[in-house]
Short mmCIF file of C-alpha atoms and ligand atoms in Angstrom, two decimals:
data_model
loop_
_atom_site.label_atom_id
_atom_site.label_comp_id
_atom_site.label_asym_id
_atom_site.label_seq_id
_atom_site.Cartn_x
_atom_site.Cartn_y
_atom_site.Cartn_z
CA MET A 1 63.98 -26.89 30.48
CA LYS A 2 66.51 -29.12 32.24
CA ASN A 3 65.46 -30.85 35.44
CA LEU A 4 66.65 -29.52 38.77
CA SER A 5 69.41 -32.09 39.19
CA ASN A 6 70.91 -31.20 35.84
CA ILE A 7 70.57 -27.51 36.57
CA VAL A 8 72.35 -27.84 39.88
CA SER A 9 75.15 -30.02 38.58
CA ASP A 10 75.68 -27.48 35.79
CA LEU A 11 75.62 -24.74 38.39
CA ILE A 12 78.30 -26.42 40.50
CA GLU A 13 80.40 -27.03 37.43
CA ALA A 14 80.10 -23.38 36.35
CA ALA A 15 81.07 -22.24 39.85
CA MET A 16 84.17 -24.43 39.80
CA LYS A 17 85.10 -23.28 36.30
CA HIS A 18 84.72 -19.67 37.38
CA GLU A 19 87.14 -20.12 40.30
CA GLN A 20 89.72 -21.58 37.95
CA TYR A 21 89.15 -19.01 35.18
CA ARG A 22 89.06 -15.69 37.03
CA GLY A 23 91.05 -16.89 40.04
CA LYS A 24 93.87 -18.74 38.30
CA GLU A 25 93.95 -17.84 34.62
CA CYS A 26 92.99 -14.18 34.28
CA ILE A 27 94.77 -10.93 35.05
CA ASN A 28 92.04 -8.93 36.81
CA MET A 29 92.02 -5.19 36.24
CA ILE A 30 88.42 -4.31 37.02
CA ALA A 31 88.89 -1.22 39.16
CA SER A 32 86.06 -2.07 41.57
CA GLU A 33 87.26 -5.49 42.65
CA GLY A 34 89.45 -6.40 45.58
CA LEU A 35 91.65 -9.37 46.36
CA LYS A 36 91.18 -11.06 49.70
CA SER A 37 94.14 -12.56 51.52
CA PRO A 38 94.26 -16.23 52.53
CA ALA A 39 93.67 -15.15 56.15
CA VAL A 40 90.52 -13.22 55.24
CA CYS A 41 89.27 -16.22 53.22
CA GLN A 42 90.07 -18.61 56.06
CA MET A 43 88.21 -16.40 58.55
CA LEU A 44 85.18 -16.37 56.26
CA ASP A 45 85.40 -20.17 56.17
CA MET A 46 85.49 -20.23 59.97
CA SER A 47 82.34 -18.10 60.24
CA HIS A 48 79.68 -20.36 58.77
CA ASP A 49 77.50 -20.59 61.85
CA LEU A 50 77.62 -16.82 62.17
CA SER A 51 76.50 -16.57 58.55
CA THR A 52 73.29 -18.39 59.37
CA ARG A 53 72.27 -16.27 62.37
CA TYR A 54 69.95 -13.34 62.74
CA ALA A 55 70.84 -10.09 64.43
CA GLU A 56 68.72 -7.01 64.34
CA GLY A 57 68.40 -4.11 66.65
CA GLU A 58 69.66 -0.70 67.50
CA ASN A 59 73.12 0.74 67.98
CA ASP A 60 74.48 3.51 70.15
CA SER A 61 76.41 6.62 69.19
CA GLY A 62 79.70 4.73 69.13
CA GLY A 63 78.32 2.16 66.70
CA HIS A 64 77.99 -0.52 69.37
CA VAL A 65 75.00 -2.79 69.82
CA LYS A 66 72.45 -1.24 72.14
CA LYS A 67 69.41 -3.41 71.69
CA ARG A 68 68.74 -6.83 70.15
CA TYR A 69 65.44 -8.48 69.46
CA TYR A 70 66.52 -12.13 69.56
CA GLN A 71 68.21 -14.40 72.08
CA GLY A 72 71.56 -16.10 71.60
CA GLN A 73 73.40 -12.93 70.72
CA LYS A 74 76.13 -12.74 73.32
CA TYR A 75 79.04 -13.32 70.95
CA MET A 76 77.28 -11.83 67.96
CA SER A 77 76.93 -8.51 69.69
CA GLU A 78 80.60 -8.63 70.68
CA ILE A 79 81.52 -9.43 67.09
CA GLU A 80 79.63 -6.45 65.73
CA ASP A 81 81.11 -4.18 68.40
CA TYR A 82 84.66 -5.35 67.72
CA ALA A 83 84.25 -5.04 63.94
CA ALA A 84 82.97 -1.47 64.37
CA ASP A 85 85.91 -0.76 66.70
CA ALA A 86 88.38 -2.16 64.15
CA ILE A 87 87.05 0.21 61.49
CA LYS A 88 87.00 3.12 63.95
CA SER A 89 90.56 2.44 65.02
CA LEU A 90 91.94 2.09 61.49
CA PHE A 91 90.24 5.22 60.19
CA ARG A 92 90.47 7.20 63.47
CA THR A 93 86.74 7.80 63.81
CA THR A 94 84.43 7.68 66.81
CA TRP A 95 81.49 6.10 65.03
CA ALA A 96 81.14 3.35 62.44
CA ASP A 97 78.28 1.25 61.18
CA VAL A 98 79.33 -2.15 59.84
CA ARG A 99 75.84 -3.53 59.26
CA LEU A 100 75.70 -2.46 55.63
CA ILE A 101 75.61 -5.25 53.11
CA SER A 102 77.17 -3.23 50.28
CA GLY A 103 78.35 0.21 49.30
CA THR A 104 74.99 0.89 47.72
CA HIS A 105 73.34 -0.02 51.02
CA ALA A 106 75.70 2.37 52.81
CA ASN A 107 74.66 5.13 50.42
CA THR A 108 70.99 4.25 50.85
CA ALA A 109 71.15 4.67 54.60
CA THR A 110 73.41 7.71 54.51
CA PHE A 111 71.53 9.67 51.88
CA LYS A 112 68.20 8.83 53.53
CA GLY A 113 69.52 9.68 56.98
CA LEU A 114 71.05 12.97 55.89
CA ALA A 115 67.91 13.97 53.98
CA LEU A 116 65.90 13.32 57.15
CA ALA A 117 68.38 15.17 59.35
CA SER A 118 68.59 18.20 57.06
CA LYS A 119 64.90 18.10 56.13
CA ASN A 120 66.10 18.86 52.62
CA ASN A 121 65.88 16.54 49.64
CA LYS A 122 68.35 18.33 47.38
CA MET A 123 71.70 16.63 46.90
CA VAL A 124 74.69 17.90 44.96
CA VAL A 125 76.49 15.10 43.11
CA THR A 126 79.18 14.65 40.51
CA PRO A 127 77.53 14.14 37.10
CA LEU A 128 77.08 10.48 36.26
CA SER A 129 79.01 11.07 33.03
CA CYS A 130 81.98 12.34 35.03
CA GLY A 131 82.40 9.35 37.29
CA ALA A 132 79.63 9.38 39.90
CA HIS A 133 78.10 6.05 40.89
CA ILE A 134 74.60 5.25 39.71
CA SER A 135 73.45 5.27 43.36
CA HIS A 136 74.17 9.03 43.48
CA ASP A 137 72.01 9.75 40.47
CA TYR A 138 68.38 10.65 39.98
CA THR A 139 68.08 7.70 37.58
CA GLY A 140 69.32 5.38 40.33
CA LEU A 141 68.97 5.01 44.07
CA ALA A 142 69.10 8.72 44.94
CA GLY A 143 66.30 9.77 42.65
CA SER A 144 64.27 6.69 41.83
CA ILE A 145 64.17 5.15 45.31
CA LEU A 146 64.92 7.95 47.78
CA GLY A 147 63.23 10.72 45.81
CA LEU A 148 66.18 13.06 46.14
CA VAL A 149 66.62 15.89 43.69
CA ASN A 150 70.02 15.88 42.00
CA ILE A 151 71.98 19.02 41.40
CA ASN A 152 75.27 18.52 39.58
CA HIS A 153 78.68 19.67 40.69
CA VAL A 154 80.36 21.57 37.87
CA TYR A 155 82.98 19.25 36.46
CA ASP A 156 86.14 20.43 34.73
CA VAL A 157 86.94 17.90 32.01
CA ASN A 158 90.48 19.23 31.58
CA GLU A 159 91.29 18.79 35.25
CA PHE A 160 89.28 15.57 35.52
CA ASN A 161 87.89 16.96 38.72
CA ILE A 162 85.09 18.98 40.29
CA ASP A 163 85.50 22.72 39.63
CA PRO A 164 85.54 24.15 43.18
CA GLU A 165 84.69 27.76 42.33
CA LYS A 166 81.81 26.95 40.04
CA SER A 167 80.47 24.23 42.33
CA ALA A 168 80.58 26.69 45.24
CA GLN A 169 78.28 28.97 43.27
CA ILE A 170 75.91 26.07 42.61
CA ILE A 171 75.85 25.09 46.28
CA ARG A 172 75.30 28.68 47.38
CA SER A 173 72.45 29.27 44.98
CA THR A 174 70.64 25.91 45.34
CA LYS A 175 71.11 25.30 49.09
CA PRO A 176 71.19 21.48 49.14
CA GLY A 177 70.90 19.34 52.29
CA ILE A 178 73.69 17.02 51.13
CA VAL A 179 76.84 17.55 49.09
CA THR A 180 78.61 14.41 47.92
CA PHE A 181 82.12 13.67 46.76
CA GLY A 182 83.71 10.49 45.45
CA GLY A 183 82.97 8.31 42.50
CA SER A 184 83.53 5.25 40.39
CA LEU A 185 85.75 6.78 37.73
CA PHE A 186 87.92 8.52 40.26
CA LEU A 187 91.44 9.63 39.36
CA PHE A 188 92.15 12.61 41.60
CA PRO A 189 91.22 13.66 45.14
CA HIS A 190 88.06 15.75 45.22
CA PRO A 191 88.09 19.35 46.53
CA ILE A 192 86.41 18.82 49.91
CA LYS A 193 88.59 21.38 51.69
CA GLU A 194 87.73 24.02 49.12
CA LEU A 195 83.99 23.44 49.44
CA ARG A 196 83.53 22.75 53.15
CA ALA A 197 82.97 26.39 54.06
CA VAL A 198 80.21 26.92 51.52
CA CYS A 199 78.52 23.69 52.68
CA ASP A 200 78.54 25.14 56.20
CA GLU A 201 77.11 28.39 54.88
CA VAL A 202 74.04 26.62 53.52
CA GLY A 203 73.86 23.96 56.25
CA ALA A 204 74.60 20.99 54.00
CA TYR A 205 76.03 17.70 55.21
CA VAL A 206 79.08 16.46 53.33
CA ALA A 207 79.15 12.77 52.38
CA TYR A 208 82.19 11.20 50.77
CA ASP A 209 81.73 7.98 48.84
CA ALA A 210 85.00 6.10 49.26
CA ALA A 211 83.81 2.82 47.72
CA HIS A 212 86.69 2.77 45.27
CA VAL A 213 89.43 4.36 47.31
CA LEU A 214 88.88 3.12 50.87
CA GLY A 215 92.05 1.02 50.75
CA LEU A 216 94.07 3.99 49.49
CA ILE A 217 92.68 6.12 52.29
CA ALA A 218 93.55 3.40 54.81
CA GLY A 219 97.09 3.44 53.41
CA ASN A 220 97.24 7.22 53.63
CA GLN A 221 97.79 7.69 49.90
CA PHE A 222 94.81 9.48 48.44
CA GLN A 223 93.05 12.03 50.62
CA ASP A 224 91.82 12.13 54.19
CA PRO A 225 88.14 12.99 53.71
CA LEU A 226 87.13 13.33 57.37
CA ARG A 227 90.08 15.59 58.17
CA GLU A 228 89.43 17.63 55.01
CA GLY A 229 85.85 18.36 55.93
CA ALA A 230 83.60 15.41 55.10
CA ASP A 231 81.03 14.59 57.77
CA PHE A 232 80.58 10.97 56.75
CA ILE A 233 82.34 8.37 54.63
CA THR A 234 80.39 5.63 52.92
CA ALA A 235 82.20 2.74 51.27
CA SER A 236 82.30 -0.79 50.01
CA THR A 237 84.70 -3.02 51.94
CA HIS A 238 85.81 -5.01 48.90
CA LYS A 239 87.33 -2.71 46.28
CA THR A 240 90.77 -1.25 47.07
CA PHE A 241 89.93 -2.18 50.65
CA PRO A 242 90.54 -5.92 50.42
CA GLY A 243 87.89 -7.23 52.77
CA PRO A 244 84.82 -9.41 52.32
CA GLN A 245 81.98 -7.96 50.25
CA GLY A 246 80.06 -5.48 52.37
CA GLY A 247 79.62 -1.83 53.20
CA VAL A 248 80.48 0.61 55.94
CA ILE A 249 79.64 4.14 57.08
CA MET A 250 81.80 6.13 59.44
CA GLY A 251 82.23 9.57 60.90
CA ILE A 252 83.25 11.69 63.85
CA PRO A 253 79.96 13.03 65.25
CA ASP A 254 81.40 15.85 67.34
CA THR A 255 78.53 18.31 66.90
CA ALA A 256 74.82 18.14 67.66
CA ALA A 257 74.06 18.23 63.93
CA LYS A 258 76.29 15.24 63.24
CA GLU A 259 74.92 13.34 66.26
CA LYS A 260 71.45 13.87 64.89
CA ALA A 261 72.62 12.67 61.50
CA VAL A 262 74.04 9.50 63.03
CA ARG A 263 70.70 8.73 64.67
CA LYS A 264 68.87 9.26 61.39
CA ILE A 265 71.37 7.16 59.45
CA GLN A 266 71.09 4.37 62.02
CA HIS A 267 67.31 4.54 61.70
CA ALA A 268 67.73 4.32 57.93
CA VAL A 269 69.83 1.15 58.40
CA PHE A 270 67.41 -0.47 60.84
CA PRO A 271 64.49 -0.66 60.59
CA LEU A 272 64.24 1.07 57.22
CA THR A 273 66.55 -0.91 54.95
CA ALA A 274 67.94 -3.96 56.73
CA SER A 275 66.76 -6.73 58.94
CA SER A 276 69.58 -9.19 59.58
CA THR A 277 72.87 -7.69 58.57
CA HIS A 278 74.95 -10.70 57.48
CA LEU A 279 77.39 -10.89 60.35
CA GLY A 280 79.42 -13.75 58.88
CA ARG A 281 81.71 -11.30 57.09
CA LEU A 282 82.57 -9.25 60.19
CA PRO A 283 85.46 -11.26 61.69
CA ALA A 284 87.07 -11.31 58.23
CA LEU A 285 86.50 -7.55 57.95
CA GLY A 286 88.44 -7.13 61.18
CA ILE A 287 91.36 -9.11 59.78
CA ALA A 288 91.35 -6.94 56.64
CA CYS A 289 91.54 -3.87 58.92
CA LEU A 290 94.59 -5.32 60.65
CA GLU A 291 96.20 -6.09 57.29
CA MET A 292 95.68 -2.50 56.20
CA LYS A 293 97.26 -1.28 59.40
CA ALA A 294 100.22 -3.59 58.87
CA PHE A 295 100.68 -3.33 55.10
CA GLY A 296 98.21 -0.70 53.89
CA GLN A 297 100.65 2.12 53.40
CA GLU A 298 103.10 0.03 51.42
CA LEU A 299 100.31 -1.61 49.40
CA ALA A 300 98.48 1.61 48.57
CA ALA A 301 101.70 3.40 47.60
CA GLN A 302 102.65 0.58 45.25
CA ILE A 303 99.15 0.48 43.74
CA VAL A 304 99.32 4.18 42.86
CA LYS A 305 102.90 3.86 41.62
CA ASN A 306 101.89 0.95 39.39
CA ALA A 307 98.91 2.87 37.98
CA GLN A 308 101.11 5.89 37.24
CA THR A 309 103.81 3.70 35.71
CA ALA A 310 101.27 2.09 33.41
CA GLY A 311 99.86 5.51 32.50
CA GLN A 312 103.27 6.81 31.48
CA TYR A 313 104.22 3.62 29.63
CA LEU A 314 100.98 3.29 27.69
CA TYR A 315 101.13 6.99 26.85
CA GLU A 316 104.70 6.68 25.57
CA ASN A 317 103.53 3.81 23.42
CA GLY A 318 100.80 5.73 21.67
CA VAL A 319 97.72 5.23 23.83
CA LYS A 320 95.82 8.35 24.81
CA VAL A 321 95.73 8.08 28.58
CA VAL A 322 93.30 10.54 30.09
CA ALA A 323 94.63 13.38 32.29
CA GLU A 324 98.16 13.24 30.94
CA CYS A 325 98.81 16.84 32.03
CA LYS A 326 97.92 15.85 35.61
CA GLY A 327 100.23 12.83 35.72
CA PHE A 328 97.43 10.43 34.68
CA THR A 329 96.17 9.47 38.13
CA ARG A 330 96.62 9.62 41.85
CA SER A 331 94.40 6.61 42.51
CA HIS A 332 94.41 2.93 41.59
CA GLN A 333 92.75 3.64 38.24
CA LEU A 334 93.58 4.81 34.77
CA ALA A 335 91.15 5.90 32.09
CA LEU A 336 92.26 5.17 28.54
CA ASP A 337 90.77 6.83 25.51
CA ILE A 338 91.28 4.14 22.89
CA ARG A 339 89.08 5.68 20.19
CA SER A 340 91.95 5.83 17.68
CA PHE A 341 92.30 2.03 17.88
CA GLY A 342 88.61 1.08 17.75
CA ASP A 343 85.63 1.22 20.06
CA GLY A 344 85.93 0.46 23.74
CA ASN A 345 83.52 -2.41 23.57
CA LYS A 346 85.52 -4.31 20.94
CA ILE A 347 88.88 -3.73 22.59
CA ALA A 348 87.59 -4.73 26.03
CA GLN A 349 86.31 -7.94 24.43
CA ASP A 350 89.64 -8.59 22.69
CA LEU A 351 91.43 -8.10 26.00
CA GLU A 352 88.99 -10.52 27.63
CA ASP A 353 89.74 -13.06 24.92
CA ALA A 354 93.38 -12.74 25.99
CA ASN A 355 92.34 -13.19 29.66
CA ILE A 356 92.94 -9.55 30.63
CA ILE A 357 89.75 -8.46 32.34
CA LEU A 358 88.76 -4.80 32.56
CA ASN A 359 85.75 -2.75 31.59
CA LYS A 360 84.74 -0.29 28.95
CA ASN A 361 83.74 3.06 30.36
CA LEU A 362 82.05 6.16 29.02
CA LEU A 363 84.35 9.16 29.25
CA PRO A 364 82.98 12.57 30.30
CA TYR A 365 83.12 13.85 26.73
CA ASP A 366 81.54 10.70 25.16
CA ASP A 367 78.03 10.76 23.77
CA GLN A 368 76.33 9.59 26.98
CA SER A 369 73.41 8.02 25.15
CA ASP A 370 75.68 5.62 23.29
CA LYS A 371 76.61 3.33 26.17
CA GLU A 372 77.54 0.46 23.86
CA ASN A 373 80.38 2.29 22.12
CA PRO A 374 82.36 4.23 24.67
CA ALA A 375 85.81 5.59 23.89
CA GLY A 376 87.12 4.61 27.27
CA LEU A 377 88.57 1.73 29.20
CA ARG A 378 88.87 1.86 32.97
CA VAL A 379 91.84 -0.03 34.33
CA GLY A 380 92.51 -0.87 37.99
CA PHE A 381 95.84 -1.88 39.48
CA GLN A 382 94.91 -3.00 42.99
CA ASP A 383 94.62 -6.71 42.18
CA VAL A 384 97.87 -7.08 40.22
CA THR A 385 99.69 -5.06 42.86
CA ARG A 386 98.47 -7.27 45.66
CA HIS A 387 99.69 -10.23 43.65
CA GLY A 388 103.13 -8.66 43.89
CA MET A 389 103.63 -6.85 40.58
CA ARG A 390 105.98 -3.90 40.60
CA GLU A 391 106.90 -1.35 37.93
CA GLY A 392 108.87 -3.71 35.67
CA ASP A 393 106.12 -6.35 35.77
CA ILE A 394 103.53 -3.69 35.05
CA LYS A 395 105.39 -2.63 31.91
CA HIS A 396 105.48 -6.24 30.77
CA LEU A 397 101.74 -6.46 31.35
CA CYS A 398 101.27 -3.20 29.44
CA ASP A 399 103.20 -4.69 26.51
CA LEU A 400 100.70 -7.54 26.40
CA MET A 401 97.81 -5.05 26.50
CA LEU A 402 99.43 -2.94 23.78
CA ASP A 403 99.77 -5.98 21.51
CA ILE A 404 95.97 -6.36 21.69
CA ILE A 405 95.02 -2.68 21.58
CA THR A 406 97.19 -2.00 18.53
CA GLY A 407 96.25 -5.29 16.86
CA LYS A 408 99.86 -6.44 16.65
CA ARG A 409 98.95 -9.89 17.91
CA THR A 410 95.67 -11.74 18.21
CA PRO A 411 94.08 -12.34 21.61
CA GLN A 412 94.74 -16.06 21.20
CA GLN A 413 98.45 -15.39 20.69
CA VAL A 414 98.66 -13.21 23.78
CA GLN A 415 96.55 -15.42 26.04
CA VAL A 416 99.33 -17.96 26.68
CA ALA A 417 101.62 -15.24 28.00
CA VAL A 418 98.84 -13.82 30.18
CA VAL A 419 98.12 -17.19 31.79
CA ALA A 420 101.85 -17.67 32.41
CA LEU A 421 102.10 -14.22 33.97
CA LYS A 422 99.16 -14.97 36.24
CA LYS A 423 100.83 -18.19 37.35
CA GLU A 424 103.99 -16.27 38.19
CA PHE A 425 101.98 -13.83 40.33
CA SER A 426 99.54 -16.17 42.03
CA SER A 427 100.25 -15.54 45.70
CA VAL A 428 98.79 -12.68 47.73
CA LYS A 429 101.21 -10.17 49.23
CA TYR A 430 100.61 -7.40 51.78
CA GLY A 431 98.40 -9.67 53.87
CA PHE A 432 98.34 -12.56 56.29
CA GLN A 433 98.59 -16.09 54.95
CA ASN A 434 96.33 -17.53 57.67
CA VAL A 435 94.41 -16.54 60.78
CA GLU A 436 97.23 -17.72 63.02
CA GLU A 437 99.59 -15.27 61.37
CA ALA A 438 97.07 -12.46 61.92
CA LEU A 439 96.85 -13.43 65.59
CA LYS A 440 100.60 -13.54 65.89
CA TYR A 441 100.82 -10.01 64.48
CA ALA A 442 97.97 -8.88 66.74
CA ASN A 443 99.66 -10.25 69.85
CA ALA A 444 103.21 -9.17 69.05
C1 PLP B 1 80.94 0.40 43.63
C2 PLP B 1 80.43 1.69 44.10
C3 PLP B 1 79.34 1.74 44.96
C4 PLP B 1 78.49 0.54 45.25
O1 PLP B 1 79.11 -0.40 45.97
P1 PLP B 1 78.52 -1.88 46.05
O2 PLP B 1 79.28 -2.41 47.20
O3 PLP B 1 78.85 -2.50 44.73
O4 PLP B 1 77.07 -1.78 46.28
C5 PLP B 1 78.98 2.95 45.51
N1 PLP B 1 79.66 4.06 45.20
C6 PLP B 1 80.69 4.05 44.36
C7 PLP B 1 81.38 5.33 44.06
C8 PLP B 1 81.10 2.87 43.76
O5 PLP B 1 82.08 2.88 42.88
#
């Protein structure tokens, strides 16, 4: 075992190498990662005192601070209130909770709160194999920590979506307290509208997990869950929504049932699952909200266009892109079935060796017990889009990917071109370059 000094100097060196490697030399296509603007980064840098402070207490029905247990909070309470208001304003809601440390934390509080409010521990979820997040599943948070009983939506593998008629039957016959939508492999808007009435029939709350697509929703490009019938949205603030790492819950509690749910969810945040809520990220979250107001529509539209362009181009060049008959995707993601070229694990590794970073992914029709050899790759376009790539650049990037997937060139041969491409697209578009610029926009 090395001594502590050696460990820490190695640690610092690894941290610096990471920043260079993933930040400067790799093309990042992990679908669950975001890209913060210089202004958001600067605001985080300006919030170090805030990051050391403790805030815990209770909030009111608008998501504002109602009660604190410590002194010294006068600006901290304002900061939390303003951050909640920024989210509420951007997403046109009347309630938001910004205390969540991650999307999983948002799901923890929401699922717990809704189970308490409905006095019902049955929850309908998308099958894990069809794109749900592990936190929805009985093997994860929902079952193993919260003790919820999972009932699966019926998933139509040809449509790559929930089957609304068959899921309606399931909801009607099982009478859950919660019905969820949203997921991690998430290509097409989920049928909330089609299922809202049957959820009402059985008295189920509808929760929409927008972790992946929050930025697309902010840019008005995917679906509008609250207007389509969802009671609550849970999300991460760092995937397509390009804020600091964190979580959020929001809703429009305009009925007694939803007001009750808000109180239960708030109770599930504090005191059940959080003490201090890491306020240092909140001013930066506000800036990300303003960026999405200013540039979100343009950014989200280009992200989807780039994903669709890549789908078409890869398909034309012999890659089986999932959901071809549906136009490949309406989100920031593509799912590739690369079985005919090798297993997903090997090809993801070859792409990594060429500095193209994405992840292997089980597809709905894969053998779910063989996690090491999936047929799929999941590819996200939010990062490259925010770096300024448009359709022509995306095709060039696809050519580099195709060289690896088809084995035409070795990863080492392709890597040089990838690093050069990253250098060409190193700035961050659709955002503010510093806090001053954000303020200028805010005050214009
Ligand atoms: C990523 C993800 C989460 C978890 O978010 P974290 O912020 O990583 O905890 C929850 N739900 C879905 C659908 C996700 O994809």
